[in-house]
C-alpha cells in the first residue's frame, strides 16, 4: 500500500522511545494513521502538530499493517498556538475530527470545511472571525456521520419559513408560530446556520449550545470526558470575550 497526499494533522501520540503515531485527515481517503520514525525529534516536533498541513507518504506491505509515514511541512499553524483563542479552536476542531471520524472513510466535504475553519483562524485569530464557521463545521460533522438535524421544514406544520427552534429530542426544526408554549423546551436555531452569513455573539452562542447538545447525545458518548474538555476550554475563552 502506498498513498501520497496532502493532509491535515489531527493527532500525534508518542510511540516507543523516539517515534510517533500520527492520524491525519486526507482529502480523498479520510483519516489515515501512520508511524513516523523519529517523530519526537527536535526536527520533527514542530512539523507534527495538530492543524498543520503536510505532504504525506504512507507505505505499508499490507492494508492491515500500520503504515510507515514520512511528512513534509506545507503550512505551519504553530505561530497561532501563542494566541489562546486560536490555539483552543485548533485543539478542538482537530480533536473532534480525530475522535468522531472512522479511519479510511472518505469525507471530502469535512476535509474542505476543516481546512476552511483553520484558514479562518489563521486569517483572524480573534474568535469573531471564525466562531460561526466552527459552529457550522460541528453541524456538518453531525450530518456526515448520520446524525444530521432536519432543518428543512417545521416538524409541526411543514412550513419552510420562520424556522426558529430545534427539538432537542428529534433534531427537527420548529417554526416561531408553532413553538407556542413549548418554546422554553426547544433549542434556539440561529438564522446563520440556515442562511450563512455573519452572526452576532448571541447567535454564535446559541449555535454552540445547539450543536453541543447533539454532539454529546449522539456522537461523543464514550469519549466525552477527554474530547469534550477541549470544547469546554474553547467555549470558556469565547465566553470571556462575550461578557
XYZ file of C-alpha atoms in Angstrom:
243
model
C 0.000 0.000 0.000
C 1.265 3.453 -0.862
C -0.520 6.763 -0.531
C 0.924 10.179 -1.304
C -1.309 13.122 -0.497
C -1.687 16.354 1.384
C -3.261 16.009 4.809
C -4.271 17.931 7.917
C -2.646 16.571 11.060
C -5.240 15.699 13.699
C -3.400 13.884 16.485
C 0.100 12.817 17.445
C 0.796 10.097 20.028
C 4.276 9.087 21.248
C 5.247 5.531 20.340
C 8.421 3.892 21.567
C 11.441 5.946 22.514
C 11.577 8.236 19.521
C 8.624 7.576 17.224
C 5.060 8.855 16.973
C 1.757 7.527 15.677
C 0.055 10.208 13.635
C -3.530 10.420 12.428
C -4.191 12.804 9.574
C -7.236 13.740 7.508
C -6.715 13.405 3.753
C -8.930 14.906 1.027
C -9.976 11.634 -0.619
C -9.050 8.795 1.755
C -10.340 10.061 5.086
C -8.308 9.619 8.247
C -5.086 7.692 7.719
C -2.835 6.585 10.600
C 0.895 6.152 10.250
C 4.095 5.664 12.237
C 6.680 8.425 11.915
C 10.179 7.262 12.752
C 11.919 9.923 14.816
C 8.625 11.749 15.227
C 9.643 13.047 18.651
C 12.902 14.513 17.428
C 13.705 18.196 17.606
C 13.444 18.411 13.828
C 10.007 16.828 13.515
C 8.247 18.098 16.630
C 7.396 21.474 15.009
C 6.078 19.627 11.957
C 3.937 17.076 13.786
C 1.481 19.488 15.347
C -2.312 19.200 15.016
C -3.625 21.699 12.499
C -0.522 21.704 10.302
C -0.902 20.971 6.613
C 1.648 18.408 5.421
C 2.616 16.369 2.390
C 2.445 12.710 3.389
C 3.877 9.482 2.035
C 2.315 6.338 3.547
C 3.893 2.955 2.830
C 2.869 -0.480 4.123
C 3.294 -4.039 2.913
C -0.348 -4.905 3.624
C -3.573 -2.994 4.203
C -3.683 -4.279 7.793
C -0.185 -3.095 8.707
C 0.317 0.327 10.283
C 1.924 2.338 7.527
C 5.338 3.913 7.773
C 4.804 7.621 7.265
C 7.073 10.437 6.168
C 5.893 14.030 6.210
C 6.979 17.367 4.801
C 5.589 20.606 6.133
C 3.474 22.631 3.725
C 1.841 25.086 6.113
C 2.588 25.569 9.787
C -0.025 26.896 12.165
C 2.370 26.738 15.122
C 2.546 30.564 15.407
C -1.166 30.554 16.281
C -0.545 28.478 19.391
C 0.608 31.651 21.146
C -2.937 33.019 20.814
C -5.152 31.356 23.465
C -8.367 31.535 21.424
C -6.780 30.399 18.196
C -4.958 27.567 19.958
C -8.191 26.401 21.590
C -10.002 26.440 18.237
C -7.296 24.331 16.585
C -7.224 21.920 19.521
C -10.996 21.381 19.500
C -11.553 21.163 15.740
C -8.769 18.618 15.268
C -9.725 16.632 18.397
C -13.359 16.437 17.272
C -12.314 15.208 13.832
C -9.889 12.642 15.232
C -12.406 11.266 17.738
C -15.512 11.233 15.574
C -14.376 10.099 12.139
C -13.679 6.430 11.371
C -10.413 5.628 9.654
C -10.287 5.034 5.927
C -13.685 6.516 5.088
C -13.596 9.450 2.650
C -15.097 12.713 3.856
C -14.118 15.299 1.233
C -16.682 17.836 2.486
C -15.286 17.634 6.016
C -11.721 17.973 4.751
C -12.674 21.113 2.841
C -14.659 22.507 5.769
C -11.928 21.835 8.341
C -9.373 23.407 6.032
C -11.647 26.443 5.774
C -12.026 26.712 9.552
C -8.274 26.524 10.095
C -7.682 29.092 7.354
C -10.214 31.398 9.031
C -8.480 31.016 12.401
C -5.167 31.802 10.745
C -6.585 34.859 8.983
C -8.293 36.239 12.089
C -7.136 34.753 15.412
C -9.884 36.743 17.198
C -12.915 34.469 17.619
C -15.350 36.788 15.842
C -13.685 35.898 12.547
C -14.073 32.116 12.786
C -16.523 31.097 15.526
C -19.509 30.919 13.177
C -17.545 28.734 10.742
C -16.582 26.377 13.569
C -20.227 26.010 14.673
C -21.167 25.172 11.087
C -18.338 22.624 10.989
C -19.770 20.887 14.067
C -23.158 20.761 12.346
C -21.566 19.271 9.224
C -19.748 16.598 11.260
C -23.082 15.511 12.713
C -24.629 15.396 9.248
C -21.783 13.495 7.570
C -21.848 10.834 10.291
C -25.591 10.212 10.061
C -26.774 12.393 12.939
C -27.797 15.397 10.871
C -30.516 17.721 12.056
C -33.644 18.082 9.925
C -33.785 21.824 9.354
C -35.650 21.843 6.045
C -39.155 22.417 7.418
C -41.181 22.794 10.587
C -41.876 19.447 12.256
C -45.356 20.602 13.315
C -46.665 22.447 10.248
C -44.345 21.649 7.331
C -43.640 25.351 6.873
C -40.227 26.235 5.466
C -40.177 29.868 6.618
C -39.629 31.424 10.047
C -37.785 28.393 11.445
C -36.591 29.457 14.878
C -36.130 26.384 17.080
C -34.983 22.752 17.091
C -36.485 19.928 19.117
C -33.803 18.509 21.445
C -35.445 15.089 21.134
C -35.958 14.729 17.384
C -33.463 17.212 15.933
C -36.213 18.666 13.733
C -36.839 22.361 13.157
C -39.840 24.163 14.611
C -41.194 27.485 13.375
C -41.727 30.525 15.585
C -45.500 30.246 15.162
C -45.633 26.541 16.022
C -43.411 26.718 19.087
C -46.132 28.140 21.305
C -45.934 27.151 24.956
C -43.117 24.681 24.207
C -40.541 27.284 23.201
C -38.743 27.057 26.567
C -38.156 23.342 25.952
C -36.714 23.905 22.480
C -33.232 24.892 21.358
C -32.949 28.236 19.514
C -31.978 27.910 15.854
C -29.751 30.825 14.756
C -30.579 32.059 11.282
C -26.958 31.935 10.078
C -26.930 28.134 10.374
C -29.581 28.047 7.651
C -28.716 31.038 5.506
C -24.998 31.507 6.167
C -23.528 34.958 6.501
C -22.355 36.847 9.541
C -23.558 36.205 13.072
C -23.554 38.164 16.313
C -22.301 36.753 19.603
C -25.782 35.812 20.805
C -26.390 33.722 17.691
C -22.937 32.141 17.880
C -23.546 31.136 21.497
C -26.921 29.655 20.573
C -25.329 27.704 17.702
C -22.739 26.143 20.013
C -25.446 25.186 22.529
C -27.423 23.550 19.723
C -24.565 21.571 18.212
C -23.167 20.730 21.642
C -26.419 19.065 22.702
C -26.347 16.643 19.771
C -22.582 16.077 19.873
C -22.889 14.935 23.481
C -26.039 12.910 22.968
C -25.312 11.172 19.682
C -21.655 11.281 18.721
C -19.174 11.527 21.576
C -20.947 9.352 24.116
C -17.964 7.198 25.069
C -15.359 9.947 24.758
C -16.971 12.930 26.430
C -14.547 13.338 29.316
C -11.388 13.770 27.267
C -12.594 15.078 23.907
C -15.290 17.469 25.081
C -12.928 19.047 27.603
C -11.210 20.724 24.640
C -14.564 22.170 23.593
C -15.250 23.445 27.092
C -11.899 25.233 27.183
C -12.699 26.901 23.881
C -16.193 27.995 24.909
C -14.898 29.269 28.233
C -12.441 31.523 26.428
C -15.078 32.694 23.967
C -17.434 33.367 26.878
C -14.910 35.691 28.477
C -14.893 37.999 25.478
C -18.681 37.838 25.080
C -19.321 39.239 28.562
